[in-house]
C-alpha positions in Angstrom: -66.2 75.4 5.4 -62.5 75.9 6.1 -63.3 75.0 9.7 -64.8 71.6 8.7 -61.8 70.9 6.4 -59.3 71.5 9.2 -61.5 69.4 11.6 -61.7 66.6 9.1 -57.9 66.7 8.4 -57.2 66.6 12.2 -59.5 63.6 12.6 -57.9 61.7 9.7 -54.4 62.4 11.1 -55.4 61.3 14.6 -56.9 58.1 13.2 -53.7 57.3 11.3 -51.5 57.9 14.3 -48.6 55.4 14.9 -49.4 55.2 18.6 -50.6 51.7 19.6 -54.2 51.3 20.3 -55.2 50.3 23.8 -57.0 47.0 24.2 -60.0 46.2 26.4 -59.4 44.4 29.7 -60.9 41.2 28.3 -58.2 41.0 25.5 -55.3 42.2 27.7 -53.0 39.6 29.2 -52.5 40.1 32.9 -49.0 40.0 34.4 -49.9 36.8 36.4 -50.8 35.0 33.2 -47.4 35.9 31.7 -45.4 35.0 34.8 -47.4 31.9 35.9 -45.1 29.4 34.1 -42.0 31.2 35.4 -43.4 31.3 39.0 -44.3 27.6 38.7 -40.9 26.7 37.4 -39.1 28.7 40.1 -41.1 27.1 42.8 -40.3 23.6 41.4 -36.5 24.3 40.9 -35.5 23.7 44.6 -37.4 20.3 44.5 -35.7 19.3 41.2 -32.3 20.3 42.6 -32.9 18.4 45.8 -34.0 15.2 44.0 -31.1 15.4 41.6 -28.6 15.8 44.4 -30.3 13.0 46.5 -30.4 10.6 43.6 -26.7 11.2 42.6 -25.6 10.9 46.2 -27.5 7.7 46.7 -26.1 6.2 43.5 -22.6 7.2 44.6 -22.8 5.7 48.0 -24.9 2.6 47.5 -24.6 -0.3 45.1 -25.3 -0.9 42.3 -23.3 2.0 41.0 -24.8 3.8 38.0 -22.7 4.6 35.0 -25.3 6.2 32.8 -28.9 7.5 33.0 -31.8 7.9 30.5 -35.4 9.1 30.5 -35.0 11.0 33.8 -38.0 13.2 34.5 -39.8 14.7 37.4 -43.4 14.4 38.4 -45.7 14.3 41.4 -48.6 12.5 42.9 -51.3 13.9 45.2 -51.1 12.5 48.7 -54.3 11.7 50.6 -53.8 14.9 52.5 -53.9 16.9 49.3 -50.1 17.7 49.1 -47.9 17.2 46.1 -45.3 14.5 46.6 -42.5 14.9 44.0 -40.5 12.1 42.5 -37.6 11.7 40.0 -38.0 8.7 37.7 -35.8 7.2 35.1 -33.5 4.4 34.2 -29.8 3.7 35.0 -27.2 1.4 33.6 -25.5 -0.4 36.5 -21.7 -0.9 36.4 -21.2 -4.7 36.2 -18.2 -6.9 35.7 -19.0 -9.2 32.8 -22.4 -10.7 32.0 -25.4 -9.0 30.5 -26.1 -5.4 31.6 -29.6 -4.1 31.4 -31.2 -0.7 32.1 -33.0 -0.6 35.5 -35.7 1.7 36.6 -35.3 4.0 39.6 -37.4 6.4 41.5 -36.2 9.0 44.0 -39.1 10.3 46.1 -39.1 13.5 48.2 -40.3 12.5 51.6 -39.2 14.3 54.8 -35.8 13.5 53.3 -35.9 11.1 50.3 -36.3 7.5 49.4 -34.6 5.7 46.5 -36.4 2.8 44.9 -34.8 0.5 42.3 -36.2 -2.2 39.9 -39.8 -3.3 39.7 -40.9 -1.3 42.6 -39.6 1.9 41.0 -41.2 1.0 37.7 -44.5 0.5 39.4 -44.3 3.9 41.1 -43.3 5.7 38.0 -45.8 4.1 35.7 -48.8 4.8 37.9 -51.7 6.6 36.2 -51.8 9.1 39.0 -48.4 10.6 38.3 -48.5 14.2 36.9 -45.4 14.7 34.9 -43.7 18.1 34.8 -42.7 19.7 31.4 -39.1 20.1 32.7 -37.9 17.6 30.0 -35.2 15.0 30.2 -32.9 15.5 33.2 -30.5 12.7 32.4 -27.6 14.9 31.7 -28.2 16.9 34.9 -28.2 13.8 37.0 -25.2 12.4 35.2 -23.2 15.6 35.9 -24.2 15.5 39.5 -23.0 11.9 39.9 -19.8 12.6 37.9 -19.0 15.5 40.3 -19.1 13.1 43.2 -16.6 10.7 41.8 
């Protein structure tokens, strides 16, 4: 009887252990599931940096000069060859002497180098239904600081 009491007490103590229980494979989160957003973001960062630098440089060297940016975001479209073609889209406020100043759309597209589109053509590119927008958020301040550093 004493043997059963000791065995029962041992089982109760083992069941009340503070060690975490192991989970089955179907419930466990694999390291790739945890790292996937980070890996995706890190592979996108060079593209974002390139497009921000290209857009700022283009606004610095070609008229109309931009003085402010808003709604700047990054997205991509799938090319006919199945590759992702990234673009930076947003609006800029051109520096103008007198007269009415309006926000203008722009698109900076990563090609073998880059292309900068302004006005209605940029709006058409950026408003296309085939654009897949990244969750990077508004990049207006990043673009503004790049442009300001060139002045």
